[in-house]
Amino acid sequence: MKTIDLRSDTVTLPSPAMREAIYNAELGDDVFGEDPTTNRLEEMAADCMGKEAAMLVVSGTMGNLVCTLTHCRRGDEVILGDRSHTFLYEAGGMAVLGGIHPHTIVNQSDGTMRLEKIEAAIRGDNVHFPRTRLICLENTHNRCSGAALSVEYMKEVYALAKKHNLLVHLDGARIFNAAVALQVDVKELTCYADSVSFCLSKGLSAPVGSVICGTKWFVAEARRNRKVLGGGMRQCGIIAAAGITALEEMVDRIADDHANAKYLAQGIARIPGLSIEPEKVQTNIVYFNMTSTQIKAEELLKELGNKGIKILNLGPSRFRAVTHYGISSEDIDCTLTALGEIMNKS
Ligand SMILES: Cc1ncc(COP(=O)(O)O)c(C=O)c1O
């Protein structure tokens, strides 16, 4: 039985071209700056994001942490969304390792934080307060239906940050999903951030890795912080090779994932006992609820599992399904049929 794994786009397996690139990668010691494949990936990534320099890191979590540690000193404060991945799911790394204080603002359902709320959160110069240093944005916004933050919004937040002499970090784990959904070049979004972290291992389907981008000075400092975290890697061209293929071959196909996600959302909307706002699905992430009380969430998951289908349960009756390179439109048909059958029975 084929497995249809919709839990996350992190479950993607490398493409045949990636495996070949990994096999053939030219390697060296990257801590000495001598891994040609990693150097090439970093040049490509910087160019693609419109930044001076870039650095490969192990994960999106490490990318966000390294950037935050590089922008901030102990006692500084970071303004970020209360549903942001960094706040919810990165083990409080900025506080644990950096002595950095997170200041959360409510994320609206479209992933934005209201500008007036951000401005109100910026601290004055007072001995009682931590120093506001950084604003973090997440685009696309995972917990907010995978929403793509618009170019205009990014520009407004950046202008606000500069007005108050603050820095902006973009958690762009899925920034290519945002660019594809908004039909803009990714640089039109990243130009409104001082640093960007994007993932190779999600929508772009590479097996490992994220890349952080910023000025040459910033990336040199970040390299030191990556070393502190034990993230200096040696022959990481093995990882970078797949990342290069990801940037070359996997960006345009993201549109298929978005079409599959919309198709899934529209199908779910027709199944009695499930509820969804299909118009909220802009990219590859689909959240839906179960309104029926005839069946428990665990039973739904179990029955889907029996049919080889995996989704995530995020609350008593809330679910997430994410489309990706490993999911075809036929897989969506199978998923909808299975959901329909299970809900019908209950
Ligand atoms: C928006 C966002 N940022 C950061 C991360 C962290 O990435 P990683 O799992 O590679 O640490 C994730 C992971 O799902 C994410 O969704």
Short mmCIF file of C-alpha atoms and ligand atoms in Angstrom, two decimals:
data_model
loop_
_atom_site.label_atom_id
_atom_site.label_comp_id
_atom_site.label_asym_id
_atom_site.label_seq_id
_atom_site.Cartn_x
_atom_site.Cartn_y
_atom_site.Cartn_z
CA MET A 1 0.00 0.00 0.00
CA LYS A 2 1.31 3.45 -0.93
CA THR A 3 1.72 5.90 1.93
CA ILE A 4 0.26 9.37 1.36
CA ASP A 5 2.08 11.42 3.95
CA LEU A 6 0.46 14.83 4.34
CA ARG A 7 1.80 15.59 7.83
CA SER A 8 4.40 18.08 6.60
CA ASP A 9 6.50 19.10 3.63
CA THR A 10 9.50 18.06 5.74
CA VAL A 11 8.78 14.41 4.89
CA THR A 12 9.84 14.93 1.27
CA LEU A 13 12.52 12.61 -0.04
CA PRO A 14 15.29 13.88 -2.33
CA SER A 15 14.64 13.75 -6.09
CA PRO A 16 16.73 11.40 -8.29
CA ALA A 17 18.65 14.48 -9.52
CA MET A 18 19.47 15.40 -5.91
CA ARG A 19 20.74 11.92 -5.14
CA GLU A 20 22.98 12.07 -8.19
CA ALA A 21 24.23 15.54 -7.22
CA ILE A 22 24.99 14.28 -3.70
CA TYR A 23 26.90 11.32 -5.11
CA ASN A 24 28.98 13.49 -7.42
CA ALA A 25 29.51 16.47 -5.08
CA GLU A 26 33.00 17.95 -4.97
CA LEU A 27 33.92 18.19 -1.27
CA GLY A 28 36.31 19.90 1.14
CA ASP A 29 36.42 21.08 4.75
CA ASP A 30 33.83 23.85 5.06
CA VAL A 31 35.09 25.06 8.45
CA PHE A 32 38.25 25.98 6.49
CA GLY A 33 35.97 27.52 3.82
CA GLU A 34 37.16 24.82 1.40
CA ASP A 35 34.02 22.99 0.40
CA PRO A 36 33.42 24.12 -3.18
CA THR A 37 29.85 22.82 -3.33
CA THR A 38 28.85 24.61 -0.12
CA ASN A 39 30.53 27.79 -1.36
CA ARG A 40 28.54 27.54 -4.58
CA LEU A 41 25.24 27.00 -2.77
CA GLU A 42 25.95 29.99 -0.53
CA GLU A 43 26.72 32.22 -3.52
CA MET A 44 23.56 31.05 -5.31
CA ALA A 45 21.42 31.59 -2.20
CA ALA A 46 22.78 35.09 -1.56
CA ASP A 47 22.18 36.01 -5.17
CA CYS A 48 18.68 34.58 -5.18
CA MET A 49 17.73 36.44 -1.97
CA GLY A 50 19.39 39.69 -3.08
CA LYS A 51 21.84 39.69 -0.17
CA GLU A 52 25.64 40.03 -0.01
CA ALA A 53 26.36 36.68 1.61
CA ALA A 54 24.82 33.43 2.81
CA MET A 55 25.64 30.46 5.06
CA LEU A 56 24.36 26.90 5.17
CA VAL A 57 22.97 25.76 8.50
CA VAL A 58 21.58 22.46 9.68
CA SER A 59 17.94 23.44 10.10
CA GLY A 60 15.41 26.25 10.04
CA THR A 61 15.54 26.35 13.82
CA MET A 62 19.31 26.85 13.74
CA GLY A 63 18.91 29.49 11.01
CA ASN A 64 16.49 31.56 13.07
CA LEU A 65 18.57 31.13 16.23
CA VAL A 66 21.88 32.02 14.59
CA CYS A 67 20.32 35.15 13.06
CA THR A 68 18.71 36.20 16.35
CA LEU A 69 21.95 35.64 18.29
CA THR A 70 23.80 37.67 15.69
CA HIS A 71 21.40 40.62 15.74
CA CYS A 72 20.89 40.76 19.52
CA ARG A 73 22.85 40.94 22.75
CA ARG A 74 21.79 39.54 26.14
CA GLY A 75 18.89 41.57 27.51
CA ASP A 76 17.64 42.65 24.10
CA GLU A 77 14.05 42.10 23.10
CA VAL A 78 12.59 40.58 19.95
CA ILE A 79 9.07 41.38 18.73
CA LEU A 80 7.43 38.37 17.09
CA GLY A 81 4.05 36.80 16.46
CA ASP A 82 2.36 34.72 19.15
CA ARG A 83 1.74 32.00 16.56
CA SER A 84 5.18 32.20 14.99
CA HIS A 85 7.22 29.04 14.67
CA THR A 86 10.11 30.69 16.49
CA PHE A 87 7.98 31.49 19.50
CA LEU A 88 6.03 28.23 19.60
CA TYR A 89 8.31 25.49 18.36
CA GLU A 90 11.98 26.37 18.66
CA ALA A 91 12.39 25.41 22.32
CA GLY A 92 12.81 29.04 23.39
CA GLY A 93 16.34 29.00 21.95
CA MET A 94 16.75 32.77 21.95
CA ALA A 95 16.07 32.89 25.70
CA VAL A 96 17.84 29.65 26.56
CA LEU A 97 21.06 30.42 24.73
CA GLY A 98 21.03 34.15 24.07
CA GLY A 99 19.38 35.74 27.11
CA ILE A 100 17.05 37.38 24.58
CA HIS A 101 13.53 38.33 25.59
CA PRO A 102 10.64 37.45 23.26
CA HIS A 103 7.79 39.99 23.14
CA THR A 104 4.80 38.49 21.38
CA ILE A 105 2.14 40.34 19.41
CA VAL A 106 -1.09 38.66 18.32
CA ASN A 107 -0.87 37.16 14.87
CA GLN A 108 -3.95 37.98 12.81
CA SER A 109 -5.41 35.04 10.88
CA ASP A 110 -3.50 36.23 7.78
CA GLY A 111 -0.17 35.89 9.60
CA THR A 112 0.36 39.63 10.03
CA MET A 113 0.84 41.52 13.29
CA ARG A 114 -0.99 44.87 13.37
CA LEU A 115 1.45 47.71 12.73
CA GLU A 116 0.07 49.78 15.59
CA LYS A 117 0.56 46.83 17.94
CA ILE A 118 4.15 46.43 16.80
CA GLU A 119 4.77 50.13 17.28
CA ALA A 120 3.18 50.08 20.74
CA ALA A 121 5.45 47.18 21.72
CA ILE A 122 8.65 49.08 20.91
CA ARG A 123 10.28 50.08 24.20
CA GLY A 124 11.42 53.53 25.14
CA ASP A 125 14.88 54.12 26.57
CA ASN A 126 14.30 53.33 30.23
CA VAL A 127 16.42 51.41 32.69
CA HIS A 128 13.44 49.21 33.57
CA PHE A 129 12.99 47.85 30.07
CA PRO A 130 14.79 45.38 27.86
CA ARG A 131 16.04 47.03 24.66
CA THR A 132 13.92 46.35 21.60
CA ARG A 133 16.33 45.25 18.86
CA LEU A 134 14.59 43.04 16.33
CA ILE A 135 11.25 42.33 14.66
CA CYS A 136 10.73 38.79 13.30
CA LEU A 137 8.31 38.03 10.49
CA GLU A 138 7.33 34.59 9.18
CA ASN A 139 6.47 34.19 5.50
CA THR A 140 4.65 32.02 4.66
CA HIS A 141 3.06 31.79 8.07
CA ASN A 142 2.81 28.14 9.06
CA ARG A 143 0.20 28.33 11.87
CA CYS A 144 -1.84 30.98 10.05
CA SER A 145 -2.99 28.70 7.22
CA GLY A 146 0.32 29.01 5.37
CA ALA A 147 -0.62 32.62 4.54
CA ALA A 148 1.72 34.62 2.32
CA LEU A 149 2.52 38.06 3.74
CA SER A 150 2.27 40.64 0.96
CA VAL A 151 5.12 42.78 -0.38
CA GLU A 152 3.25 45.87 0.90
CA TYR A 153 3.01 44.49 4.42
CA MET A 154 6.69 43.51 4.49
CA LYS A 155 7.56 46.99 3.28
CA GLU A 156 5.45 48.65 5.97
CA VAL A 157 6.99 46.60 8.78
CA TYR A 158 10.48 47.31 7.45
CA ALA A 159 9.77 51.04 7.28
CA LEU A 160 8.44 50.96 10.85
CA ALA A 161 11.54 49.07 12.00
CA LYS A 162 13.87 51.57 10.35
CA LYS A 163 11.92 54.51 11.82
CA HIS A 164 12.77 53.09 15.25
CA ASN A 165 16.29 51.95 14.37
CA LEU A 166 15.38 48.26 14.61
CA LEU A 167 16.38 45.22 12.58
CA VAL A 168 14.08 42.80 10.77
CA HIS A 169 14.62 39.04 10.53
CA LEU A 170 12.51 37.00 8.15
CA ASP A 171 11.77 33.36 8.98
CA GLY A 172 11.38 32.45 5.33
CA ALA A 173 11.29 28.69 5.89
CA ARG A 174 8.76 28.70 3.03
CA ILE A 175 9.63 32.00 1.37
CA PHE A 176 9.51 30.40 -2.10
CA ASN A 177 5.94 29.30 -1.40
CA ALA A 178 5.15 32.95 -0.63
CA ALA A 179 6.86 34.22 -3.77
CA VAL A 180 5.09 31.65 -5.96
CA ALA A 181 1.69 32.39 -4.38
CA LEU A 182 2.15 36.15 -4.73
CA GLN A 183 3.70 35.79 -8.19
CA VAL A 184 6.67 37.96 -7.30
CA ASP A 185 10.41 37.43 -7.39
CA VAL A 186 11.55 36.26 -3.96
CA LYS A 187 13.82 39.34 -3.73
CA GLU A 188 10.76 41.60 -3.68
CA LEU A 189 9.99 40.07 -0.27
CA THR A 190 13.49 39.59 1.11
CA CYS A 191 14.57 43.16 0.38
CA TYR A 192 12.43 44.14 3.38
CA ALA A 193 14.49 42.09 5.85
CA ASP A 194 18.01 42.53 7.21
CA SER A 195 18.40 38.77 7.48
CA VAL A 196 16.55 35.83 5.98
CA SER A 197 16.52 32.16 6.87
CA PHE A 198 15.02 29.81 4.29
CA CYS A 199 14.66 26.03 4.29
CA LEU A 200 15.95 23.68 1.61
CA SER A 201 14.25 20.74 3.29
CA LYS A 202 10.58 21.74 3.10
CA GLY A 203 8.85 22.79 -0.14
CA LEU A 204 12.16 22.51 -2.00
CA SER A 205 12.44 18.81 -1.00
CA ALA A 206 16.14 18.64 -0.15
CA PRO A 207 16.95 16.18 2.64
CA VAL A 208 18.69 18.58 5.05
CA GLY A 209 19.50 22.21 5.54
CA SER A 210 18.55 25.85 5.61
CA VAL A 211 20.42 28.93 4.47
CA ILE A 212 20.73 32.28 6.20
CA CYS A 213 21.41 35.43 4.19
CA GLY A 214 22.41 38.99 4.98
CA THR A 215 25.31 41.44 4.66
CA LYS A 216 28.89 40.12 4.50
CA TRP A 217 29.52 41.44 7.99
CA PHE A 218 26.35 39.81 9.35
CA VAL A 219 27.13 36.42 7.83
CA ALA A 220 30.71 36.51 9.12
CA GLU A 221 29.37 37.11 12.65
CA ALA A 222 26.70 34.45 12.14
CA ARG A 223 29.43 31.98 11.15
CA ARG A 224 30.97 32.48 14.58
CA ASN A 225 27.58 31.90 16.25
CA ARG A 226 26.98 28.78 14.17
CA LYS A 227 30.34 27.48 15.45
CA VAL A 228 29.30 28.25 19.03
CA LEU A 229 26.20 26.10 18.49
CA GLY A 230 28.31 23.23 17.17
CA GLY A 231 26.98 23.79 13.67
CA GLY A 232 30.28 24.15 11.84
CA MET A 233 30.22 21.31 9.34
CA ARG A 234 33.04 19.68 7.39
CA GLN A 235 32.26 18.03 4.01
CA CYS A 236 28.76 19.53 3.96
CA GLY A 237 28.86 19.75 0.17
CA ILE A 238 26.93 16.47 0.51
CA ILE A 239 24.06 18.57 1.84
CA ALA A 240 24.72 21.62 -0.31
CA ALA A 241 24.66 19.58 -3.53
CA ALA A 242 21.01 18.69 -2.95
CA GLY A 243 20.36 22.33 -2.03
CA ILE A 244 21.75 23.53 -5.35
CA THR A 245 19.49 21.12 -7.23
CA ALA A 246 16.60 22.31 -5.06
CA LEU A 247 17.18 25.93 -6.03
CA GLU A 248 17.66 25.04 -9.69
CA GLU A 249 14.81 22.59 -10.16
CA MET A 250 12.27 22.67 -7.36
CA VAL A 251 11.03 26.26 -7.14
CA ASP A 252 8.70 26.35 -10.14
CA ARG A 253 6.97 23.09 -9.23
CA ILE A 254 5.76 24.59 -5.92
CA ALA A 255 2.76 25.93 -7.89
CA ASP A 256 1.58 22.29 -8.23
CA ASP A 257 1.63 21.91 -4.43
CA HIS A 258 -0.51 25.02 -4.09
CA ALA A 259 -2.99 23.74 -6.69
CA ASN A 260 -3.16 20.38 -4.86
CA ALA A 261 -3.73 22.13 -1.53
CA LYS A 262 -6.60 24.18 -2.98
CA TYR A 263 -8.09 21.06 -4.54
CA LEU A 264 -7.87 19.28 -1.18
CA ALA A 265 -9.46 22.23 0.64
CA GLN A 266 -12.32 22.48 -1.83
CA GLY A 267 -12.95 18.74 -1.50
CA ILE A 268 -12.91 18.87 2.31
CA ALA A 269 -15.45 21.71 2.19
CA ARG A 270 -17.91 19.29 0.53
CA ILE A 271 -17.57 16.56 3.19
CA PRO A 272 -20.28 16.67 5.88
CA GLY A 273 -18.81 16.71 9.39
CA LEU A 274 -15.66 18.58 8.34
CA SER A 275 -15.27 22.34 8.15
CA ILE A 276 -12.75 24.52 6.39
CA GLU A 277 -12.40 27.98 4.90
CA PRO A 278 -10.98 27.00 1.50
CA GLU A 279 -10.39 30.64 0.52
CA LYS A 280 -7.75 30.84 3.28
CA VAL A 281 -5.60 28.24 1.52
CA GLN A 282 -3.07 30.30 -0.40
CA THR A 283 -0.08 27.95 -0.41
CA ASN A 284 0.60 24.31 0.53
CA ILE A 285 -0.84 24.15 4.07
CA VAL A 286 -4.43 23.09 4.73
CA TYR A 287 -5.99 23.32 8.18
CA PHE A 288 -9.46 21.94 8.80
CA ASN A 289 -11.75 21.10 11.69
CA MET A 290 -14.05 18.22 12.46
CA THR A 291 -17.50 19.43 13.43
CA SER A 292 -19.02 15.98 13.75
CA THR A 293 -19.09 14.59 17.28
CA GLN A 294 -19.81 11.08 16.03
CA ILE A 295 -16.15 10.26 15.62
CA LYS A 296 -13.05 11.11 17.67
CA ALA A 297 -9.94 12.71 16.20
CA GLU A 298 -7.83 9.63 17.06
CA GLU A 299 -10.32 7.40 15.24
CA LEU A 300 -10.18 9.58 12.16
CA LEU A 301 -6.38 9.42 12.19
CA LYS A 302 -6.42 5.65 12.75
CA GLU A 303 -8.86 4.99 9.93
CA LEU A 304 -6.92 7.22 7.58
CA GLY A 305 -3.75 5.42 8.69
CA ASN A 306 -5.34 2.08 7.80
CA LYS A 307 -5.71 3.43 4.28
CA GLY A 308 -2.08 4.60 4.22
CA ILE A 309 -2.90 8.29 4.73
CA LYS A 310 -1.18 10.43 7.35
CA ILE A 311 -2.25 13.90 8.53
CA LEU A 312 -1.47 15.84 11.70
CA ASN A 313 -3.87 16.31 14.61
CA LEU A 314 -3.27 19.72 16.18
CA GLY A 315 -6.01 19.99 18.72
CA PRO A 316 -9.12 18.20 19.85
CA SER A 317 -10.66 18.44 16.39
CA ARG A 318 -8.19 20.40 14.28
CA PHE A 319 -6.05 18.85 11.57
CA ARG A 320 -3.31 19.85 9.16
CA ALA A 321 -2.45 18.44 5.77
CA VAL A 322 0.49 19.75 3.77
CA THR A 323 1.10 19.15 0.07
CA HIS A 324 4.59 18.67 -1.35
CA TYR A 325 6.83 17.02 -3.94
CA GLY A 326 5.75 13.54 -2.78
CA ILE A 327 2.02 14.23 -3.28
CA SER A 328 0.16 14.03 -6.60
CA SER A 329 -3.37 15.14 -7.46
CA GLU A 330 -4.31 11.43 -7.50
CA ASP A 331 -3.14 11.24 -3.88
CA ILE A 332 -5.51 14.11 -3.09
CA ASP A 333 -8.34 12.20 -4.78
CA CYS A 334 -7.54 9.14 -2.61
CA THR A 335 -7.42 11.30 0.52
CA LEU A 336 -10.77 12.93 -0.25
CA THR A 337 -12.38 9.57 -0.99
CA ALA A 338 -11.03 8.18 2.29
CA LEU A 339 -12.16 11.20 4.31
CA GLY A 340 -15.60 11.05 2.67
CA GLU A 341 -15.98 7.32 3.46
CA ILE A 342 -14.88 7.67 7.08
CA MET A 343 -17.11 10.69 7.76
CA ASN A 344 -20.07 9.05 5.99
CA LYS A 345 -19.82 5.95 8.18
CA SER A 346 -19.77 7.97 11.37
C1 LIG B 1 7.87 28.60 9.63
C2 LIG B 1 8.92 27.66 10.12
N1 LIG B 1 10.08 28.15 10.55
C3 LIG B 1 11.07 27.36 10.99
C4 LIG B 1 10.91 26.00 11.01
C5 LIG B 1 12.01 25.14 11.56
O1 LIG B 1 12.63 24.34 10.61
P1 LIG B 1 13.43 23.01 11.05
O2 LIG B 1 12.40 21.98 11.29
O3 LIG B 1 14.30 22.75 9.86
O4 LIG B 1 14.21 23.34 12.26
C6 LIG B 1 9.72 25.42 10.56
C7 LIG B 1 9.54 23.95 10.59
O5 LIG B 1 8.50 23.42 10.28
C8 LIG B 1 8.69 26.28 10.11
O6 LIG B 1 7.50 25.81 9.71
#
